[in-house]
Coordinates of C-alpha atoms and ligand atoms in Angstrom, one line a residue:
X1355 CA 30.2 33.5 74.3
X1356 CA 32.2 30.4 73.8
X1357 CA 34.5 30.5 70.9
X1358 CA 33.3 28.3 68.1
X1359 CA 35.5 25.3 67.4
X1360 CA 37.2 24.9 64.0
X1361 CA 34.9 23.7 61.2
X1362 CA 35.8 20.2 60.1
X1363 CA 35.9 19.0 56.5
X1364 CA 35.2 15.5 55.2
X1365 CA 36.1 15.0 51.5
X1366 CA 34.4 12.0 49.9
X1367 CA 36.0 10.6 46.7
X1368 CA 35.2 7.6 44.6
X1369 CA 37.4 4.8 43.4
X1370 CA 37.3 2.1 40.7
X1371 CA 33.9 2.9 39.0
X1372 CA 31.3 5.5 39.1
X1373 CA 27.8 4.8 40.4
X1374 CA 28.9 3.1 43.6
X1375 CA 26.9 5.4 45.7
X1376 CA 29.1 8.3 46.7
X1377 CA 26.1 10.6 47.0
X1378 CA 24.2 8.3 49.3
X1379 CA 27.3 7.6 51.3
X1380 CA 27.9 11.3 51.8
X1381 CA 24.2 11.8 52.7
X1382 CA 24.4 8.9 55.1
X1383 CA 27.6 10.2 56.8
X1384 CA 25.8 13.5 57.2
X1385 CA 22.8 11.9 58.8
X1386 CA 24.8 9.8 61.3
X1387 CA 26.9 12.9 62.3
X1388 CA 23.8 15.0 62.6
X1389 CA 22.4 12.4 64.9
X1390 CA 25.4 12.9 67.1
X1391 CA 24.4 16.5 67.6
X1392 CA 26.8 18.0 65.0
X1393 CA 25.6 20.6 62.6
X1394 CA 26.3 19.4 59.1
X1395 CA 26.2 20.8 55.7
X1396 CA 27.1 19.2 52.4
X1397 CA 28.7 20.3 49.1
X1398 CA 28.6 18.6 45.8
X1399 CA 31.3 19.3 43.3
X1400 CA 30.6 18.3 39.7
X1401 CA 33.6 18.3 37.3
X1402 CA 31.8 19.3 34.1
X1403 CA 32.1 22.7 32.3
X1404 CA 28.3 23.4 32.5
X1405 CA 28.0 26.3 34.9
X1406 CA 25.1 24.4 36.5
X1407 CA 23.0 21.3 35.8
X1408 CA 20.1 23.3 34.3
X1409 CA 21.1 23.1 30.7
X1410 CA 21.6 19.3 30.6
X1411 CA 19.2 16.8 29.3
X1412 CA 18.1 14.5 32.1
X1413 CA 19.1 11.4 30.1
X1414 CA 22.6 12.8 30.1
X1415 CA 22.9 13.5 33.7
X1416 CA 19.8 12.5 35.6
X1417 CA 17.4 14.8 37.3
X1418 CA 18.0 18.5 37.7
X1419 CA 17.4 19.2 41.3
X1420 CA 16.2 22.8 42.1
X1421 CA 17.1 24.4 45.4
X1422 CA 15.0 26.9 47.2
X1423 CA 17.1 29.8 46.0
X1424 CA 16.6 28.6 42.4
X1425 CA 20.0 27.0 41.7
X1426 CA 19.7 24.1 39.3
X1427 CA 21.9 21.4 40.6
X1428 CA 22.8 17.7 40.6
X1429 CA 20.4 15.0 41.9
X1430 CA 22.8 14.2 44.7
X1431 CA 21.8 17.6 46.3
X1432 CA 18.3 16.1 46.6
X1433 CA 19.7 13.1 48.5
X1434 CA 21.5 15.5 50.9
X1435 CA 18.4 17.5 51.6
X1436 CA 16.3 14.4 52.1
X1437 CA 18.7 12.6 54.4
X1438 CA 19.7 15.7 56.3
X1439 CA 16.3 17.3 56.4
X1440 CA 17.8 20.7 55.5
X1441 CA 17.6 23.3 52.7
X1442 CA 20.8 23.8 50.8
X1443 CA 21.8 26.9 48.9
X1444 CA 23.9 27.8 45.8
X1445 CA 27.0 27.8 48.1
X1446 CA 26.6 24.1 48.4
X1447 CA 27.1 23.3 44.7
X1448 CA 29.9 24.0 42.3
X1449 CA 31.1 22.9 38.9
X1450 CA 34.3 23.4 37.0
X1451 CA 32.4 25.9 34.8
X1452 CA 31.2 27.9 37.7
X1453 CA 34.6 28.0 39.3
X1454 CA 36.4 29.1 36.1
X1455 CA 33.6 31.6 35.4
X1456 CA 34.1 33.2 38.9
X1457 CA 37.9 33.3 38.6
X1458 CA 37.7 34.9 35.2
X1459 CA 35.2 37.5 36.4
X1460 CA 37.4 38.3 39.3
X1461 CA 40.4 38.7 37.0
X1462 CA 38.4 41.1 34.8
X1463 CA 37.5 43.1 37.9
X1464 CA 41.2 43.4 38.8
X1465 CA 40.5 41.4 42.0
X1466 CA 43.9 39.6 41.6
X1467 CA 45.6 43.0 41.8
X1468 CA 47.7 42.7 38.6
X1469 CA 48.9 39.2 39.3
X1470 CA 49.3 36.5 36.7
X1471 CA 46.2 34.3 37.3
X1472 CA 47.0 30.6 36.9
X1473 CA 45.1 27.3 36.9
X1474 CA 47.2 26.4 40.0
X1475 CA 46.8 27.8 42.6
X1476 CA 44.0 30.1 41.7
X1477 CA 41.4 27.5 40.7
X1478 CA 41.9 25.4 43.8
X1479 CA 42.0 28.5 46.0
X1480 CA 38.6 29.6 44.6
X1481 CA 37.3 26.1 45.3
X1482 CA 38.6 26.3 48.9
X1483 CA 37.1 29.7 49.4
X1484 CA 33.7 28.4 48.4
X1485 CA 34.0 25.4 50.7
X1486 CA 34.9 27.6 53.7
X1487 CA 32.2 30.1 52.9
X1488 CA 29.5 27.3 52.7
X1489 CA 30.6 26.0 56.1
X1490 CA 30.6 29.5 57.6
X1491 CA 27.2 30.5 56.3
X1492 CA 25.6 27.2 57.5
X1493 CA 27.5 27.7 60.9
X1494 CA 28.5 24.0 60.4
X1495 CA 30.6 21.9 62.7
X1496 CA 31.2 19.6 59.7
X1497 CA 31.2 20.2 56.0
X1498 CA 30.9 17.1 53.8
X1499 CA 32.3 17.6 50.3
X1500 CA 31.6 15.1 47.6
X1501 CA 34.0 15.3 44.7
X1502 CA 32.2 14.0 41.6
X1503 CA 33.8 11.5 39.2
X1504 CA 36.3 8.8 40.1
X1505 CA 40.0 9.2 41.1
X1506 CA 42.4 9.0 38.2
X1507 CA 40.1 11.1 35.9
X1508 CA 41.6 14.3 34.4
X1509 CA 38.3 16.2 35.1
X1510 CA 38.4 16.3 38.9
X1511 CA 42.2 16.8 39.4
X1512 CA 41.9 20.4 40.4
X1513 CA 39.3 19.6 43.0
X1514 CA 41.5 16.9 44.5
X1515 CA 44.3 19.5 44.5
X1516 CA 42.0 21.9 46.4
X1517 CA 41.3 19.1 48.9
X1518 CA 45.0 18.5 49.3
X1519 CA 45.7 22.1 49.9
X1520 CA 42.9 22.3 52.5
X1521 CA 44.6 19.5 54.4
X1522 CA 47.9 21.5 54.4
X1523 CA 46.0 24.5 55.7
X1524 CA 44.0 22.6 58.4
X1525 CA 45.9 19.4 59.0
X1526 CA 43.7 18.5 62.0
X1527 CA 40.4 19.4 60.5
X1528 CA 40.4 17.7 57.1
X1529 CA 39.8 14.0 56.5
X1530 CA 39.3 11.9 53.4
X1531 CA 36.8 9.1 52.9
X1532 CA 37.1 7.0 49.8
X1533 CA 34.2 5.0 48.5
X1534 CA 35.5 2.2 46.4
X1535 CA 34.1 -0.8 44.6
X1536 CA 35.1 -4.4 45.2
X1537 CA 34.0 -6.7 42.4
X1538 CA 33.2 -10.4 42.8
X1539 CA 33.8 -11.9 39.4
X1540 CA 31.2 -14.6 38.9
X1541 CA 33.7 -17.2 37.7
X1542 CA 36.0 -16.5 40.6
X1543 CA 33.4 -16.2 43.3
X1544 CA 35.6 -14.1 45.6
X1545 CA 35.7 -10.4 46.3
X1546 CA 38.7 -8.8 44.8
X1547 CA 40.7 -6.0 46.4
X1548 CA 43.2 -5.2 43.7
X1549 CA 41.2 -2.5 41.9
X1550 CA 40.7 -0.7 45.2
X1551 CA 44.4 -1.0 46.0
X1552 CA 45.2 0.7 42.7
X1553 CA 42.6 3.4 43.2
X1554 CA 44.1 4.3 46.6
X1555 CA 47.5 4.4 45.0
X1556 CA 46.2 6.7 42.3
X1557 CA 44.7 8.9 45.0
X1558 CA 48.1 8.8 46.8
X1559 CA 49.6 10.2 43.7
X1560 CA 47.5 13.3 44.2
X1561 CA 49.0 13.7 47.6
X1562 CA 46.0 12.4 49.5
X1563 CA 45.7 9.4 51.8
X1564 CA 42.2 8.2 52.7
X1565 CA 41.4 7.9 56.4
X1566 CA 38.4 5.8 55.9
X1567 CA 37.6 3.3 53.1
X1568 CA 34.0 2.4 52.4
X1569 CA 34.1 -0.9 50.6
X1570 CA 31.1 -1.2 48.3
X1571 CA 30.3 -4.6 46.9
X1572 CA 27.5 -7.0 46.4
X1573 CA 28.2 -8.7 49.7
X1574 CA 29.9 -7.9 53.0
X1575 CA 33.6 -7.5 53.2
X1576 CA 35.1 -10.2 55.4
X1577 CA 37.9 -9.7 58.0
X1578 CA 40.5 -11.2 55.8
X1579 CA 40.0 -8.7 53.0
X1580 CA 39.6 -5.9 55.5
X1581 CA 43.1 -6.7 56.7
X1582 CA 44.4 -6.9 53.2
X1583 CA 43.1 -3.5 52.3
X1584 CA 44.3 -2.0 55.5
X1585 CA 47.8 -3.4 55.0
X1586 CA 48.2 -2.5 51.3
X1587 CA 46.3 0.8 51.4
X1588 CA 47.7 2.2 54.7
X1589 CA 44.4 2.4 56.4
X1590 CA 44.0 1.4 60.0
X1591 CA 42.1 -1.9 60.1
X1592 CA 39.0 -0.6 62.0
X1593 CA 38.6 2.1 59.4
X1594 CA 37.8 -0.2 56.4
X1595 CA 34.0 -0.2 56.4
X1596 CA 32.0 -3.0 54.8
X1597 CA 29.1 -1.5 52.7
X1598 CA 27.3 -4.3 50.9
X1599 CA 24.3 -3.7 48.6
X1600 CA 21.2 -3.0 50.8
X1601 CA 17.5 -3.5 50.4
X1602 CA 17.1 0.2 50.1
X1603 CA 19.3 3.3 50.4
X1604 CA 17.7 4.1 53.7
X1605 CA 19.4 1.1 55.2
X1606 CA 22.8 2.5 54.4
X1607 CA 23.2 4.9 57.4
X1608 CA 21.9 2.0 59.6
X1609 CA 24.6 -0.3 58.3
X1610 CA 27.2 2.5 58.8
X1611 CA 26.2 2.7 62.5
X1612 CA 26.5 -1.1 62.8
X1613 CA 30.1 -0.5 61.8
X1614 CA 30.3 2.3 64.3
X1615 CA 31.2 4.8 61.6
X1616 CA 30.0 8.0 63.5
X1617 CA 32.3 7.0 66.4
X1618 CA 35.2 6.5 64.1
X1619 CA 34.6 9.8 62.2
X1620 CA 34.3 11.8 65.4
X1621 CA 37.4 10.1 66.6
X1622 CA 39.5 11.0 63.6
X1623 CA 38.1 14.5 63.4
X1624 CA 38.8 15.0 67.1
X1625 CA 35.3 16.3 67.8
X1626 CA 33.3 15.7 70.9
X1627 CA 29.8 14.7 70.2
X1628 CA 26.9 13.5 72.2
X1629 CA 25.4 10.0 72.2
X1630 CA 23.2 9.1 69.3
X1631 CA 19.8 10.9 69.5
X1632 CA 17.6 7.8 70.1
X1633 CA 14.4 9.5 69.2
X1634 CA 15.6 10.8 65.8
X1635 CA 17.4 7.5 65.1
X1636 CA 14.3 5.5 65.8
X1637 CA 12.2 7.6 63.5
X1638 CA 14.7 6.9 60.7
X1639 CA 14.8 3.2 61.5
X1640 CA 11.0 3.1 61.6
X1641 CA 10.9 4.7 58.2
X1642 CA 13.5 2.3 56.8
X1643 CA 11.5 -0.6 58.2
X1644 CA 8.4 0.6 56.5
X1645 CA 10.3 0.6 53.2
X1646 CA 10.9 -3.1 53.8
X1647 CA 7.6 -4.2 55.3
X1648 CA 5.1 -2.4 53.0
X1649 CA 3.9 -5.4 51.0
X1650 CA 0.5 -4.3 49.5
X1651 CA 1.3 -2.6 46.3
X1652 CA 0.1 0.5 44.6
X1653 CA 0.7 0.6 40.8
X1654 CA 1.8 3.9 39.4
X1655 CA 2.2 4.7 35.7
X1656 CA 4.8 7.3 35.0
X1657 CA 4.3 8.8 31.6
X1658 CA 7.1 10.8 30.1
X1659 CA 9.9 10.7 27.6
X1660 CA 13.3 10.9 29.4
X1661 CA 13.4 7.2 30.2
X1662 CA 15.5 5.6 27.6
X1663 CA 19.2 5.5 27.3
X1664 CA 20.4 2.9 24.7
X1665 CA 18.8 -0.3 25.9
X1666 CA 18.3 0.8 29.4
X1667 CA 15.5 2.6 31.3
X1668 CA 16.8 5.5 33.2
X1669 CA 14.5 6.2 36.1
X1670 CA 17.1 8.7 37.5
X1671 CA 15.6 11.4 35.4
X1672 CA 12.7 11.6 37.9
X1673 CA 14.5 10.6 41.1
X1674 CA 12.8 13.1 43.3
X1675 CA 9.3 12.2 42.0
X1676 CA 10.0 8.5 42.7
X1677 CA 11.3 9.3 46.2
X1678 CA 8.2 11.5 46.9
X1679 CA 5.9 8.8 45.8
X1680 CA 7.7 6.2 48.0
X1681 CA 7.5 8.3 51.1
X1682 CA 3.8 8.9 50.7
X1683 CA 3.2 5.3 49.9
X1684 CA 5.2 3.9 52.8
X1685 CA 3.4 6.0 55.4
X1686 CA 0.2 4.4 54.1
X1687 CA 1.9 0.9 54.3
X1688 CA 2.0 0.6 50.5
X1689 CA 4.8 -0.4 48.2
X1690 CA 4.7 1.6 44.9
X1691 CA 5.4 -0.3 41.7
X1692 CA 6.4 2.0 38.9
X1693 CA 5.9 1.4 35.2
X1694 CA 7.6 3.7 32.8
X1695 CA 5.5 4.5 29.8
X1696 CA 6.8 6.4 26.8
X1697 CA 4.2 8.9 25.8
X1698 CA 5.3 8.6 22.2
X1699 CA 3.6 5.2 22.2
X1700 CA 0.2 6.7 22.9
X1701 CA 0.6 8.7 19.7
X1702 CA 1.6 5.9 17.5
X1703 CA -0.9 3.4 18.9
X1704 CA -3.8 5.1 20.7
X1705 CA -5.4 1.7 21.5
X1706 CA -2.7 1.3 24.1
X1707 CA -4.4 3.9 26.2
X1708 CA -6.8 1.2 27.4
X1709 CA -3.9 -0.4 29.2
X1710 CA -3.8 2.5 31.6
X1711 CA -6.9 1.1 33.3
X1712 CA -4.7 -1.4 35.2
X1713 CA -2.9 1.3 37.1
X1714 CA -4.0 2.8 40.4
X1715 CA -2.7 6.2 39.4
X1716 CA -0.9 8.2 36.7
X1717 CA 1.9 10.7 37.1
X1718 CA 3.1 13.0 34.4
X1719 CA 6.3 14.7 35.6
X1720 CA 8.0 17.8 34.3
X1721 CA 9.2 18.1 30.7
X1722 CA 10.1 20.3 27.8
X1723 CA 9.5 20.5 24.1
X1724 CA 7.0 18.9 21.8
X1725 CA 8.1 15.2 21.5
X1726 CA 5.5 12.9 23.0
X1727 CA 3.2 15.8 24.1
X1728 CA 0.1 14.6 22.1
X1729 CA 0.5 11.2 23.7
X1730 CA 0.5 12.8 27.2
X1731 CA -2.6 14.8 26.4
X1732 CA -4.4 11.6 25.2
X1733 CA -3.5 9.9 28.5
X1734 CA -4.7 12.9 30.6
X1735 CA -8.1 12.7 28.8
X1736 CA -8.2 8.9 29.5
X1737 CA -7.4 9.5 33.1
X1738 CA -10.1 12.2 33.4
X1739 CA -12.8 10.2 31.7
X1740 CA -12.0 7.0 33.5
X1741 CA -11.6 8.6 36.9
X1742 CA -8.0 7.3 37.3
X1743 CA -6.1 9.4 39.8
X1744 CA -3.9 11.8 37.9
X1745 CA -1.1 14.0 39.2
X1746 CA 0.6 16.4 36.8
X1747 CA 3.8 18.1 37.8
X1748 CA 4.7 21.3 36.0
X1749 CA 4.4 20.2 32.3
X1750 CA 1.9 17.7 33.6
X1751 CA -0.2 20.5 34.9
X1752 CA 0.1 22.6 31.7
X1753 CA -1.0 19.6 29.6
X1754 CA -3.9 18.9 32.0
X1755 CA -5.1 22.5 31.3
X1756 CA -4.7 22.0 27.5
X1757 CA -6.6 18.7 27.6
X1758 CA -9.4 20.4 29.5
X1759 CA -9.5 23.3 27.0
X1760 CA -9.6 20.9 24.0
X1761 CA -12.1 18.4 25.2
X1762 CA -14.3 20.2 27.6
X1763 CA -14.2 23.7 26.3
X1764 CA -14.0 22.3 22.8
X1765 CA -11.1 24.6 21.8
X1766 CA -9.7 22.1 19.4
X1767 CA -6.4 23.8 18.7
X1768 CA -5.6 24.7 22.3
X1769 CA -1.9 24.4 22.8
X1770 CA 1.2 25.7 24.6
X1771 CA 3.3 28.3 22.8
X1772 CA 6.3 25.9 23.5
X1773 CA 4.8 23.3 21.1
X1774 CA 2.8 25.3 18.6
X1775 CA 3.4 29.1 18.6
X1776 CA 1.2 29.3 15.5
X1777 CA -2.0 28.1 17.3
X1778 CA -4.8 30.7 17.6
X1779 CA -5.6 29.4 21.1
X1780 CA -2.4 29.6 23.2
X1781 CA -3.8 28.4 26.5
X1782 CA -0.3 28.0 28.0
X1783 CA 1.8 31.1 27.1
X1784 CA 5.3 32.2 27.7
X1785 CA 5.6 34.3 30.9
X1786 CA 6.2 38.0 30.4
X1787 CA 9.4 37.8 32.3
X1788 CA 10.7 35.1 30.0
X1789 CA 10.3 36.8 26.7
X1790 CA 13.5 38.7 26.8
X1791 CA 15.5 35.6 27.7
X1792 CA 14.1 33.6 24.9
X1793 CA 14.7 36.4 22.4
X1794 CA 18.4 36.5 23.4
X1795 CA 18.7 32.7 23.6
X1796 CA 19.8 33.2 27.1
X1797 CA 18.7 29.8 28.5
X1798 CA 21.0 29.1 31.4
X1799 CA 19.6 29.7 34.9
X1800 CA 16.9 32.0 33.5
X1801 CA 13.6 30.1 34.0
X1802 CA 11.3 31.0 36.9
X1803 CA 13.3 29.1 39.4
X1804 CA 13.1 28.2 43.1
X1805 CA 10.7 28.8 46.0
X1806 CA 7.7 31.1 45.5
X1807 CA 4.7 31.6 47.6
X1808 CA 1.2 30.5 46.6
X1809 CA -2.2 30.9 48.2
X1810 CA -4.8 28.1 48.3
X1811 CA -8.5 28.3 47.9
X1812 CA -10.7 27.0 50.7
X1813 CA -12.6 23.8 50.1
X1814 CA -10.3 22.3 47.5
X1815 CA -8.3 19.1 47.4
X1816 CA -5.1 21.1 47.6
X1817 CA -6.2 23.2 50.6
X1818 CA -7.3 20.1 52.5
X1819 CA -4.1 18.2 51.7
X1820 CA -1.8 21.0 53.0
X1821 CA -4.1 22.0 55.9
X1822 CA -2.8 25.5 55.5
X1823 CA -3.6 28.5 53.3
X1824 CA -0.1 29.7 52.3
X1825 CA 2.6 27.4 50.8
X1826 CA 6.0 27.9 49.3
X1827 CA 7.0 25.5 46.6
X1828 CA 9.9 25.2 44.1
X1829 CA 9.5 26.1 40.5
X1830 CA 11.3 25.6 37.2
X1831 CA 9.3 26.8 34.1
X1832 CA 9.0 29.5 31.4
X1833 CA 5.4 29.1 30.5
X1834 CA 2.1 29.7 32.5
X1835 CA -1.6 29.4 32.1
X1836 CA -2.7 32.2 29.8
X1837 CA -4.9 34.6 32.0
X1838 CA -7.2 35.1 29.0
X1839 CA -8.6 31.6 29.4
X1840 CA -8.9 31.4 33.2
X1841 CA -12.5 32.6 33.4
X1842 CA -13.7 30.1 30.7
X1843 CA -11.8 27.2 32.2
X1844 CA -13.3 27.9 35.6
X1845 CA -16.8 28.4 34.2
X1846 CA -16.5 24.8 32.8
X1847 CA -15.5 23.4 36.2
X1848 CA -11.7 23.5 36.4
X1849 CA -10.6 25.0 39.6
X1850 CA -7.4 27.0 40.1
X1851 CA -7.0 26.1 43.7
X1852 CA -3.5 27.7 44.1
X1853 CA -2.5 31.1 42.8
X1854 CA 0.5 33.4 43.3
X1855 CA -0.2 36.0 46.0
X1856 CA -1.0 38.7 43.5
X1857 CA -3.4 36.2 41.9
X1858 CA -2.3 36.2 38.3
X1859 CA -0.2 33.0 38.2
X1860 CA -2.0 29.7 38.3
X1861 CA -0.1 27.4 40.6
X1862 CA -2.6 24.5 41.0
X1863 CA -5.4 23.2 38.8
X1864 CA -7.8 20.5 39.9
X1865 CA -11.3 19.1 39.5
X1866 CA -13.6 19.0 42.5
X1867 CA -13.7 15.7 44.3
X1868 CA -17.3 15.1 43.3
X1869 CA -16.3 15.0 39.7
X1870 CA -13.1 13.1 39.9
X1871 CA -11.3 11.3 42.8
X1872 CA -8.0 13.1 42.1
X1873 CA -7.3 15.1 39.0
X1874 CA -4.7 17.7 39.9
X1875 CA -1.7 19.4 38.5
X1876 CA 0.9 21.8 40.0
X1877 CA 2.8 24.4 38.2
X1878 CA 5.6 23.9 40.7
X1879 CA 7.5 20.7 41.6
X1880 CA 6.3 19.4 44.9
X1881 CA 8.7 16.5 44.7
X1882 CA 11.6 18.7 45.6
X1883 CA 10.2 19.2 49.1
X1884 CA 9.2 15.6 49.9
X1885 CA 11.4 14.2 52.8
X1886 CA 11.5 10.7 54.1
X1887 CA 10.3 11.7 57.6
X1888 CA 7.8 14.3 56.3
X1889 CA 6.2 13.1 53.1
X1890 CA 4.7 15.7 50.8
X1891 CA 0.9 16.3 51.5
X1892 CA -0.1 16.4 47.8
X1893 CA 1.7 13.1 47.1
X1894 CA 0.1 11.6 50.2
X1895 CA -3.4 12.7 49.0
X1896 CA -2.6 11.3 45.5
X1897 CA -1.5 7.9 46.9
X1898 CA -4.6 7.9 49.1
X1899 CA -6.8 8.3 46.0
X1900 CA -4.8 5.5 44.3
X1901 CA -5.4 3.2 47.2
X1902 CA -9.1 4.0 47.1
X1903 CA -9.3 3.3 43.4
X1904 CA -7.8 -0.1 44.0
X1905 CA -10.6 -0.7 46.5
X1906 CA -13.3 0.4 44.1
Ligands
LIG2616 N1 8.2 23.2 29.6 C1 7.3 23.8 30.6 C2 7.8 25.2 30.9 O1 8.9 25.5 30.6 C3 7.3 22.9 31.8 C4 8.6 22.8 32.5 C5 8.7 21.7 33.5 O2 7.9 20.8 33.4 N2 9.6 21.8 34.4 O3 7.0 25.9 31.4

């Protein structure tokens, strides 16, 4: 057997400001390299102390993306999976908290053999060990490591130190890509390079020299400024890449290839790669074109509560849901228009519910706690009675069941234990396996998490959408449909079309097509498995129902 070549490592770091698209840049680099026949895996490093992203409010940090193995991670992991079309694992994600926790555990287990354990080098060494392990397990030719935050911050210093040490260990196999921002002040009208020059210098102070600079800005970077950056930042001129704002994030890899980025990366890394895979590339381009060309709209109301941050609307809390809807809309030549509705409004002013009629479909994504819940239940009722397509994800499914119990089974105080533990009719109850965690207040990483099998019932909307009997979907919840109510709910027409293989956990609830065009909820989160080139079947069925409503 031929000896496997050394694994290559690409560190991606950010300069000047956050939010310039390091995640999408890393994902796009992965995609263009994969398209050259290389096997790629990606790692996200988050500098916070939280051991994982699971304990954070989405308005703090955006969506919590759940991996197949149940790890609760940053939303960038979703971008990697979607762009690369792969499943990542807990090895692909780390935080400061996780790294310290591991080092301290090892110390307690005498794994450092009596040495004094210090922040440097032991923390960077642990980081390096994790990066190498992730590459090895994925049998990767290239590992892309995105270091969260911006250079110059205190928080990510030890990760930069790890990157620097990797370069010393594997001088030929480690390269650095810096994603930086070039502002165009409106009064000046010219793209300015100075902040980027300073950011590169700051990175230099950590002992790191970027090999490639991705110049993010509102517009393209001209030759003159490319030369300037090249000269002042010590980067070969062909390696300053113009990355203007694009119509959609799916255009970014296409722009990179216009700049011949995969050639350049392979060249610096010293890897031989094949010519771009035309077929795969064309499918990507076709998908990106659909995102441009789909003109007919489909209007989706998203009802939840994690939208507002100060005066801004933060759609990031539901990033995967939005992406999943887009993919399923684009394949049907539709452009989704999202409206964010705060469920609390439907409690304060129930007359606002009538406004829901103008939407082609309603989505209630996952959520926790009691705020806004009554408003959601009111809107589920409205969707059911007015035959507006309704898709409930996790909490959205549990609240569908509660609405049905209250208004069809006439159990007026039906509720979830999460909201009203005192109710006599706990239709959604805490899972047996969760009781102990709640008692001990052990909340981190303890929900029912990750991929679990479910079986679908023949003749249902779900079964037809998936066109298979057995599915695996990702979960993140503590509560479930209380088995005591299942028979009554089904007797009154609600169908549990998906169940766990043993049959006791309700995974999908729906009304038959004759009663409602699409009234369905899933205990799992289908959005985590939607991919640009393979949209999720349930989202596709939902959008189809929305398009039909429009025609009605
Ligand atoms: N709060 C509910 C539960 O824990 C739903 C969770 C979710 O929507 N992800 O079961």
